[in-house]
Each structure stands twice: as structure tokens, then as C-alpha cells.
């Protein structure tokens, strides 16, 4: 087995991994499709009939489908860094306050159906997301826009409500993707799994029981943009779990195994390497945390949430479930981002049941506190169930809590969470873009993706807007520090751990190290069948 490791330096707004090994870069390759396995599921349900609509989709799996087909004005280049033009030929702020942003489209852009792409299409697509304003919280990514104006077919100007130095990053995300008004109605979803875009690929799907069993991505002959495709065709095949995906890689049914590999699979490939499979370890900015409905009776009292923060032992959790694949997290912002601090460690430490007991007693709360922790069984990997069993045992072992755990499939779990049917629940977060703002505003601002009722006026009216003003993101460090301290005090969320990323692939596949970046974005165009060169 050939094992590659990418190392992530501590950065802010610039995530450029150092690469061990490099692949071909001399154009696309023909032949059979490269087949990529995933445990992400793409299912249409009554509550989510439009899983791939950019005005609805808000999880890493569906975004990784959208990125292949739907083009954006900007994109994050290979290796990370500041956003660069894709559908645009150029973009820039036009004022010092970072309140007006102008983009000019490339010439000759076309949708996959042959229709020209214009500035009006850009305006229509983003306005559609704002108008639909789905409870998933996706509109929050572009809600700093006040008005948009077009100048001919090729120029669009965004006038923002307030300073937002992160706006170029937001234009790289799927809710800012460019859609055709012919296929996407203005104020309702496009149900099903069809996609129309101007991105690198077109897509066809095979379905069974309202779920994708195969998505075939074929090189889009109309694509004009910054991406250099290394292949002509790629397939994504969803698997019910990591074990079945691993069996498919072993048998040669798939060429690449992406998210989410199990800890056992990673450990086995490290300890028992295989000649025909390479394991690539990459930096990751994924975090896991507990979320709370701060208006639910069982967790409304801050002391209950704080007592849980005292009681949980992250080190024991990681050693038991994710040994070597994760590290403790004591803030919503991961340690790989330079604005990160450790307020949860400083305030609560790990596994301090004596302080938890004293806190509950002082608050007059009767123990044990009875509470259900909800988690999704099929979205974050097979180890999630063991993780919540461990959390239950830790909390119940303190005699301060009476915890029950309940696992639910993502297609049911996510709608229930958005409707606030859970008092306490486990979630993961892959950054929308590589900036600390995606770990703060996405959780704490109005219209956040969790539909959280938590509202701290100091955060929403002062600190969050202030954190977005600085073009030099390091200048916002003090503001982000105060945000993290407030979250640790109020505990609307309880950070648990941040993880690494692993991809396993057959040795004939190159470009794997570029195909998944630190934000868990899947770039299928980087994969190639053939020998690597340096």
C-alpha cells in the first residue's frame, strides 16, 4: 500500500496543504469511468422532495454532487487559498468598506442545454435562494446581499447590507451557483434529481425507491471555466455503510472510497497495507458537536448544558471510538484555523463530575436529569452509534444524568432537527468555505442552518457583523475570541472533536490527494486513471 499524507498548516482564510507526491496534469483521460464510492445517501422524501436543489441542499454529500454540475462565479483553487474566478473572468470589491462587489462573466458561457449564461441568470439564481428561504438555513449564506444589478449580459454588481469580507468565499458555495430559469422555478423547488448547469460535468442518474444508486458525470463540452478536467467520466455509487463500500473497493467494483471510511478500515489499511490500494490522509476541518434547542424544557436551563460540558470526557471518547482519526475540540472553530481558542477547556476541562454536580445543585436542578440524545445512523459514518453509546455511558456514569440515545436515518433526522423536534442532538459540520466565519455565523446568526432559537444580541448585532468587516482576517482575531467565549458560557452547542480525512483508492488512480480538500469538497475532475509522475 502506498500511503500519502497531506499536512495542514495553521491558517486563516488560506488552506494550502503541503503535498507528498503529485499526479499527472496533462489533460483528460479516456477509457472507462472512474468509480467513486460514498456512504452519502441521496434520497427524495415527502419532507425533502428536492434533495439536489441548490435552494434546499445543505450537507456535504449533496453539495459534492452540485459542485460537479452547477458552476459558480468563483471557486477555491487546487490546494486552497483565496477564491479565484470560474464562471467570472474577474471579480473584486469596488469600495474600501467591502460593501459592493462586481463580477464580469467569461465570454461564451453556456448551460449544458446550450442556452447562454448571462448576468441575469446569476441574479435570478441567487434571488431565488433568498425568495425560497428554506428552513434548512441555506439562504443565510447569501443574505448579506441587499440588492443586485446587472450591466448588460456580462456584469453583475452585488450591493451588500453591511461590510462582508467573506463574500467572495460565499460566491464559491452551491447556493450561489448559476441556474437556468427554464429548469428552476422562481419560488419553488425543482423536485427530483435532475440538474442543469454550466459546470465541468453533466449528470445522469439511476434511481431505485426514490434514491440515487448511481450518478454518472460526463465531461461537459460546453464548459468554460478555470477547472482542468483530468478525466472524461466519473461515477458516484452510494453504499449503505463503510463495510459494503470497502468490499466494493477490494473486489474492484469501485476505484476510490471516500467518505466515510470507518476507523477500523483506516486502522487496518495502516497496519496491514495492500499492494494495490493506497491510503491518503488529508487535513480535515470537519467538526462534531452536540446541539441544543435552548427553549426545550429539558435543556432550557443553562446549568444543564454547562453540566454536560463539565461531564463529557473528549479524550476518552476519541480513544475509544476514533483513535488516531480525531482530536478533542474545545471551540466551534477548529484548531487548524488561526482564530481558534480553547474556551471550553479553559472553563470546563474534561470529565469534571464534581464541578458538574455542584453547578446543578446550586441551580436547584433535580438529578438525574432525564434527556434523549438524538443522532443520525447513516450520515456521518458507522462509528456514530458507538460515539453516542460512549457519551451516554459517560453522562449516566456521573449519576447526574439519565440519558437515552436514539438513532434515526438522515432523511428523517434532518427534517425533525430543523423543525426543532429534538432537545439535544448530534451533528457534524463541514465548512461552507475556509474562513472562521463559517463556524460562527452559520450557527449563531439569524436564519442559521440548525434553526436554533439561541439568540444573543451581543453576538448577532455586534460581534458577528464586526467579524466580517476585516479584509485582513487576522485582524478579526479579538472579535472571534470574544464570540468563542460567549458560546462557551452559554453552551448552545457543545463541541466534541475535529477529524482527519482519509481516502482509499486503487493504485492506478492518481490525483486522489487533490480530489478532496480540507473543507471536504469533492473535486472529481482531479481523478485520473494512470501512473503518477512527479
XYZ file of N, CA, C and O in Angstrom, residues 137-264:
512
model
N -31.808 26.798 6.203
C -30.871 27.863 6.520
C -29.903 28.212 5.421
O -28.997 29.022 5.618
N -30.090 27.641 4.224
C -29.150 27.854 3.135
C -29.083 29.315 2.696
O -28.042 29.828 2.307
N -30.209 30.037 2.802
C -30.244 31.433 2.358
C -29.346 32.323 3.194
O -28.942 33.407 2.748
N -29.027 31.893 4.413
C -28.174 32.707 5.277
C -26.798 32.948 4.669
O -26.144 33.947 4.987
N -26.375 32.064 3.772
C -25.066 32.235 3.144
C -25.014 33.437 2.214
O -23.941 33.979 1.953
N -26.153 33.853 1.686
C -26.161 34.980 0.752
C -27.049 36.122 1.236
O -27.357 37.038 0.477
N -27.471 36.075 2.500
C -28.423 37.078 2.964
C -27.789 38.410 3.352
O -28.492 39.319 3.795
N -26.461 38.544 3.181
C -25.866 39.866 3.350
C -26.057 40.718 2.094
O -25.725 41.902 2.099
N -26.605 40.114 1.028
C -26.886 40.872 -0.193
C -28.114 41.754 0.038
O -29.158 41.289 0.478
N -27.983 43.024 -0.286
C -29.113 43.952 -0.228
C -29.810 43.995 -1.582
O -30.986 43.660 -1.703
N -29.079 44.369 -2.616
C -29.630 44.400 -3.973
C -28.576 43.904 -4.953
O -27.371 43.881 -4.650
N -29.035 43.487 -6.132
C -28.150 43.093 -7.228
C -28.558 43.850 -8.476
O -29.756 44.023 -8.740
N -27.600 44.305 -9.249
C -27.908 44.957 -10.510
C -27.007 44.391 -11.600
O -25.862 44.007 -11.337
N -27.537 44.341 -12.802
C -26.766 43.841 -13.929
C -26.464 44.982 -14.888
O -27.231 45.949 -15.006
N -25.356 44.862 -15.572
C -24.923 45.839 -16.574
C -24.652 45.076 -17.855
O -23.574 44.493 -18.026
N -25.675 44.979 -18.712
C -25.554 44.154 -19.899
C -25.640 42.682 -19.554
O -26.110 42.303 -18.475
N -25.162 41.837 -20.454
C -25.243 40.391 -20.238
C -24.108 39.839 -19.391
O -24.191 38.701 -18.916
N -23.056 40.621 -19.185
C -21.851 40.022 -18.616
C -21.431 40.572 -17.257
O -20.502 40.036 -16.652
N -22.087 41.605 -16.741
C -21.612 42.192 -15.493
C -22.728 42.226 -14.453
O -23.862 42.595 -14.750
N -22.357 41.859 -13.220
C -23.291 41.924 -12.101
C -22.604 42.584 -10.916
O -21.421 42.348 -10.651
N -23.362 43.453 -10.229
C -22.847 44.144 -9.053
C -23.714 43.762 -7.859
O -24.945 43.858 -7.913
N -23.059 43.326 -6.791
C -23.747 42.976 -5.549
C -23.564 44.114 -4.554
O -22.426 44.481 -4.218
N -24.673 44.696 -4.096
C -24.633 45.707 -3.053
C -25.015 45.030 -1.745
O -26.104 44.459 -1.626
N -24.117 45.079 -0.768
C -24.294 44.336 0.468
C -24.909 45.213 1.560
O -24.764 46.433 1.559
N -25.598 44.569 2.504
C -26.233 45.285 3.609
C -25.206 45.872 4.563
O -25.452 46.890 5.214
N -24.081 45.209 4.662
C -23.007 45.649 5.549
C -21.702 45.070 5.029
O -21.682 44.249 4.103
N -20.610 45.499 5.629
C -19.296 45.009 5.203
C -19.226 43.491 5.331
O -19.621 42.927 6.356
N -18.715 42.839 4.304
C -18.593 41.378 4.341
C -17.388 40.948 3.520
O -17.492 40.682 2.322
N -16.244 40.892 4.185
C -15.011 40.490 3.507
C -15.040 39.030 3.088
O -14.222 38.603 2.265
N -15.985 38.251 3.646
C -16.081 36.834 3.285
C -16.934 36.609 2.032
O -17.075 35.465 1.596
N -17.494 37.647 1.469
C -18.430 37.473 0.356
C -17.838 36.701 -0.831
O -18.534 35.856 -1.414
N -16.580 36.938 -1.229
C -16.026 36.122 -2.325
C -16.065 34.631 -2.036
O -16.291 33.825 -2.948
N -15.860 34.250 -0.769
C -15.952 32.837 -0.406
C -17.378 32.325 -0.572
O -17.606 31.198 -1.024
N -18.343 33.132 -0.204
C -19.736 32.713 -0.306
C -20.153 32.486 -1.760
O -21.023 31.657 -2.038
N -19.522 33.209 -2.676
C -19.826 33.011 -4.092
C -19.278 31.699 -4.633
O -19.579 31.322 -5.769
N -18.479 30.976 -3.837
C -17.989 29.656 -4.251
C -18.932 28.537 -3.833
O -18.708 27.380 -4.195
N -19.970 28.843 -3.066
C -20.834 27.805 -2.499
C -22.042 27.528 -3.389
O -22.482 28.404 -4.149
N -22.625 26.326 -3.310
C -23.757 25.967 -4.170
C -24.953 26.916 -4.155
O -25.574 27.098 -5.206
N -25.344 27.557 -3.032
C -26.473 28.482 -3.120
C -26.199 29.689 -4.012
O -27.139 30.379 -4.422
N -24.933 29.937 -4.338
C -24.592 30.997 -5.284
C -24.334 30.439 -6.676
O -23.862 31.153 -7.557
N -24.655 29.146 -6.891
C -24.475 28.520 -8.190
C -25.425 29.098 -9.233
O -26.519 29.572 -8.919
N -25.005 29.038 -10.491
C -25.753 29.667 -11.581
C -26.698 28.651 -12.215
O -26.268 27.597 -12.699
N -28.001 28.973 -12.224
C -29.045 28.080 -12.699
C -29.784 28.676 -13.890
O -29.750 29.888 -14.115
N -30.476 27.816 -14.612
C -31.311 28.239 -15.738
C -32.749 28.433 -15.266
O -33.335 27.536 -14.652
N -33.314 29.589 -15.559
C -34.704 29.867 -15.162
C -35.683 28.927 -15.851
O -36.794 28.707 -15.353
N -35.300 28.354 -16.968
C -36.165 27.398 -17.665
C -36.413 26.149 -16.825
O -37.490 25.553 -16.891
N -35.413 25.751 -16.054
C -35.484 24.492 -15.316
C -35.720 24.660 -13.821
O -36.077 23.688 -13.144
N -35.504 25.864 -13.318
C -35.645 26.098 -11.879
C -36.655 27.218 -11.641
O -36.343 28.392 -11.865
N -37.879 26.875 -11.217
C -38.898 27.895 -10.977
C -38.476 28.880 -9.900
O -37.706 28.536 -8.993
N -39.000 30.094 -9.975
C -38.512 31.188 -9.151
C -38.757 30.973 -7.664
O -37.901 31.283 -6.833
N -39.917 30.446 -7.290
C -40.272 30.427 -5.872
C -40.689 29.051 -5.372
O -41.384 28.932 -4.364
N -40.283 28.015 -6.084
C -40.499 26.663 -5.601
C -39.361 25.777 -6.060
O -38.600 26.132 -6.965
N -39.265 24.605 -5.439
C -38.150 23.715 -5.719
C -38.305 22.988 -7.046
O -39.410 22.801 -7.553
N -37.172 22.562 -7.575
C -37.146 21.611 -8.685
C -37.027 20.224 -8.055
O -35.961 19.808 -7.613
N -38.122 19.512 -7.996
C -38.140 18.218 -7.328
C -37.360 17.175 -8.117
O -37.164 17.290 -9.337
N -36.934 16.147 -7.417
C -36.236 15.040 -8.067
C -34.734 15.233 -8.086
O -34.162 15.943 -7.255
N -34.081 14.623 -9.085
C -32.624 14.555 -9.106
C -31.994 15.141 -10.370
O -30.794 14.994 -10.575
N -32.768 15.800 -11.205
C -32.204 16.382 -12.423
C -31.433 17.656 -12.090
O -31.838 18.434 -11.222
N -30.325 17.855 -12.799
C -29.512 19.054 -12.631
C -29.198 19.667 -13.991
O -28.902 18.953 -14.947
N -29.284 20.987 -14.055
C -28.853 21.727 -15.238
C -27.875 22.788 -14.781
O -28.171 23.557 -13.862
N -26.706 22.820 -15.391
C -25.721 23.812 -15.000
C -24.741 24.067 -16.117
O -24.891 23.563 -17.240
N -23.707 24.844 -15.810
C -22.655 25.146 -16.779
C -21.302 24.691 -16.255
O -20.263 25.169 -16.698
N -21.326 23.749 -15.284
C -20.103 23.279 -14.651
C -19.348 22.252 -15.459
O -19.688 21.958 -16.615
N -18.314 21.637 -14.870
C -17.422 20.733 -15.605
C -18.093 19.503 -16.181
O -17.645 18.963 -17.186
N -19.192 19.019 -15.531
C -19.828 17.775 -15.954
C -21.334 17.969 -16.174
O -21.946 18.877 -15.629
N -21.886 17.056 -16.948
C -23.329 16.820 -16.941
C -23.567 15.547 -16.130
O -22.642 14.759 -15.906
N -24.801 15.348 -15.693
C -25.071 14.203 -14.808
C -26.315 13.453 -15.237
O -27.331 14.046 -15.606
N -26.222 12.125 -15.196
C -27.376 11.249 -15.352
C -27.403 10.304 -14.155
O -26.347 9.871 -13.679
N -28.588 9.965 -13.693
C -28.707 9.138 -12.502
C -29.507 7.877 -12.771
O -30.349 7.834 -13.674
N -29.207 6.845 -11.994
C -30.049 5.659 -11.913
C -30.693 5.653 -10.533
O -30.007 5.870 -9.524
N -32.014 5.412 -10.502
C -32.766 5.526 -9.255
C -33.421 4.210 -8.872
O -33.756 3.398 -9.730
N -33.609 4.046 -7.565
C -34.382 2.937 -7.033
C -35.031 3.407 -5.747
O -34.352 3.891 -4.840
N -36.341 3.279 -5.685
C -37.091 3.679 -4.485
C -36.789 5.119 -4.096
O -36.505 5.439 -2.939
N -36.824 6.019 -5.091
C -36.617 7.449 -4.866
C -35.249 7.765 -4.271
O -35.089 8.727 -3.506
N -34.260 6.963 -4.640
C -32.890 7.205 -4.185
C -31.919 6.965 -5.330
O -32.148 6.109 -6.197
N -30.833 7.726 -5.358
C -29.800 7.529 -6.371
C -28.994 6.283 -6.037
O -28.486 6.142 -4.916
N -28.867 5.373 -6.996
C -27.980 4.229 -6.832
C -26.721 4.381 -7.689
O -25.727 3.691 -7.463
N -26.776 5.307 -8.645
C -25.595 5.609 -9.456
C -25.781 6.996 -10.077
O -26.844 7.304 -10.613
N -24.749 7.805 -9.976
C -24.732 9.108 -10.646
C -23.530 9.135 -11.574
O -22.395 8.926 -11.129
N -23.775 9.336 -12.858
C -22.719 9.307 -13.868
C -22.442 10.739 -14.326
O -23.339 11.432 -14.817
N -21.203 11.171 -14.158
C -20.789 12.520 -14.525
C -19.931 12.444 -15.794
O -18.882 11.790 -15.792
N -20.381 13.114 -16.833
C -19.694 13.098 -18.118
C -19.196 14.498 -18.454
O -19.904 15.496 -18.222
N -17.999 14.583 -18.978
C -17.377 15.872 -19.312
C -18.323 16.738 -20.124
O -18.873 16.305 -21.143
N -18.537 17.964 -19.668
C -19.450 18.899 -20.317
C -18.727 19.624 -21.451
O -17.814 20.419 -21.198
N -19.110 19.394 -22.704
C -18.402 20.029 -23.816
C -18.590 21.537 -23.858
O -17.811 22.242 -24.519
N -19.619 22.039 -23.172
C -19.870 23.479 -23.165
C -19.149 24.217 -22.038
O -19.242 25.444 -21.951
N -18.459 23.480 -21.175
C -17.856 24.116 -20.001
C -16.723 25.050 -20.384
O -15.820 24.702 -21.143
N -16.793 26.260 -19.845
C -15.696 27.214 -19.925
C -15.458 27.745 -18.518
O -16.334 28.369 -17.931
N -14.305 27.450 -17.987
C -14.002 27.881 -16.639
C -12.562 27.568 -16.304
O -11.761 27.240 -17.182
N -12.248 27.653 -15.026
C -10.867 27.538 -14.581
C -10.410 26.105 -14.347
O -9.221 25.835 -14.260
N -11.359 25.167 -14.228
C -11.026 23.790 -13.874
C -10.475 23.032 -15.079
O -11.031 23.112 -16.187
N -9.405 22.285 -14.863
C -8.803 21.447 -15.897
C -9.165 19.996 -15.615
O -8.636 19.382 -14.695
N -10.099 19.433 -16.399
C -10.563 18.069 -16.164
C -9.483 17.060 -16.513
O -8.881 17.122 -17.589
N -9.273 16.098 -15.604
C -8.299 15.034 -15.798
C -8.952 13.739 -16.275
O -8.265 12.728 -16.418
N -10.247 13.752 -16.500
C -10.952 12.553 -16.945
C -12.159 12.969 -17.776
O -12.538 14.146 -17.814
N -12.774 11.993 -18.440
C -13.968 12.242 -19.241
C -15.247 11.786 -18.560
O -16.333 12.265 -18.892
N -15.122 10.861 -17.605
C -16.327 10.322 -16.970
C -15.988 9.771 -15.585
O -14.977 9.093 -15.405
N -16.869 10.062 -14.631
C -16.744 9.551 -13.271
C -18.123 9.122 -12.793
O -19.129 9.748 -13.140
N -18.181 8.044 -12.012
C -19.434 7.616 -11.398
C -19.334 7.741 -9.882
O -18.282 7.484 -9.304
N -20.435 8.119 -9.257
C -20.561 8.033 -7.805
C -21.581 6.953 -7.492
O -22.683 6.961 -8.049
N -21.201 6.024 -6.605
C -22.112 4.962 -6.175
C -22.277 5.007 -4.654
O -21.302 4.834 -3.920
N -23.470 5.261 -4.182
C -23.710 5.259 -2.736
C -23.779 3.831 -2.186
O -24.325 2.928 -2.826
N -23.232 3.652 -0.986
C -23.288 2.379 -0.270
C -23.924 2.604 1.089
O -23.795 3.671 1.682
N -24.601 1.565 1.576
C -25.349 1.701 2.831
C -24.442 1.901 4.034
O -24.840 2.480 5.042
N -23.198 1.400 3.941
C -22.268 1.546 5.062
C -20.843 1.402 4.560
O -20.590 1.048 3.403
N -19.896 1.694 5.458
C -18.485 1.657 5.099
C -18.009 0.247 4.769
O -17.140 0.060 3.903
N -18.570 -0.753 5.431
C -18.136 -2.123 5.178
C -18.444 -2.558 3.751
O -17.596 -3.148 3.069
N -19.662 -2.286 3.291
C -20.019 -2.680 1.924
C -19.233 -1.872 0.904
O -18.875 -2.385 -0.161
N -18.937 -0.620 1.219
C -18.109 0.181 0.331
C -16.691 -0.381 0.271
O -16.078 -0.461 -0.811
N -16.170 -0.798 1.422
C -14.838 -1.391 1.443
C -14.752 -2.682 0.657
O -13.757 -2.947 -0.030
N -15.802 -3.498 0.742
C -15.842 -4.737 -0.035
C -15.829 -4.441 -1.532
O -15.203 -5.155 -2.319
N -16.515 -3.356 -1.927
C -16.545 -2.983 -3.343
C -15.167 -2.538 -3.824
O -14.779 -2.817 -4.967
N -14.401 -1.870 -2.973
C -13.047 -1.482 -3.350
C -12.151 -2.705 -3.467
O -11.369 -2.828 -4.423
N -12.269 -3.626 -2.526
C -11.465 -4.849 -2.547
C -11.723 -5.663 -3.811
O -10.800 -6.210 -4.413
N -12.990 -5.722 -4.221
C -13.348 -6.546 -5.378
C -13.095 -5.850 -6.701
O -13.175 -6.485 -7.761
N -12.804 -4.558 -6.659
C -12.579 -3.806 -7.892
C -13.834 -3.208 -8.484
O -13.784 -2.637 -9.580
N -14.966 -3.285 -7.777
C -16.200 -2.671 -8.281
C -16.113 -1.151 -8.271
O -16.784 -0.484 -9.056
N -15.340 -0.611 -7.339
C -15.103 0.821 -7.326
C -13.604 1.065 -7.307
O -12.814 0.190 -6.963
N -13.214 2.287 -7.696
C -11.798 2.648 -7.751
C -11.360 3.495 -6.571
O -10.178 3.529 -6.223
N -12.313 4.200 -5.977
C -11.995 5.147 -4.907
C -13.039 5.013 -3.812
O -14.240 4.884 -4.099
N -12.604 5.054 -2.566
C -13.511 5.011 -1.420
C -13.356 6.324 -0.655
O -12.298 6.614 -0.095
N -14.426 7.123 -0.641
C -14.358 8.424 0.009
C -15.092 8.372 1.345
O -15.050 7.374 2.052
N -15.804 9.430 1.668
C -16.478 9.493 2.955
C -17.657 8.541 2.991
O -18.379 8.407 2.005
N -17.822 7.843 4.096
C -16.967 7.972 5.277
C -16.370 6.601 5.589
O -17.091 5.660 5.871
N -15.055 6.534 5.502
C -14.373 5.320 5.915
C -14.500 5.161 7.423
O -14.522 6.141 8.170
N -14.567 3.936 7.879
C -14.680 3.688 9.323
C -13.292 3.717 9.949
O -12.275 3.479 9.277
N -13.196 3.985 11.260
C -11.896 3.919 11.938
C -11.231 2.556 11.781
O -10.004 2.480 11.650
N -12.029 1.493 11.792
C -11.468 0.145 11.651
C -10.831 -0.038 10.276
O -9.763 -0.667 10.159
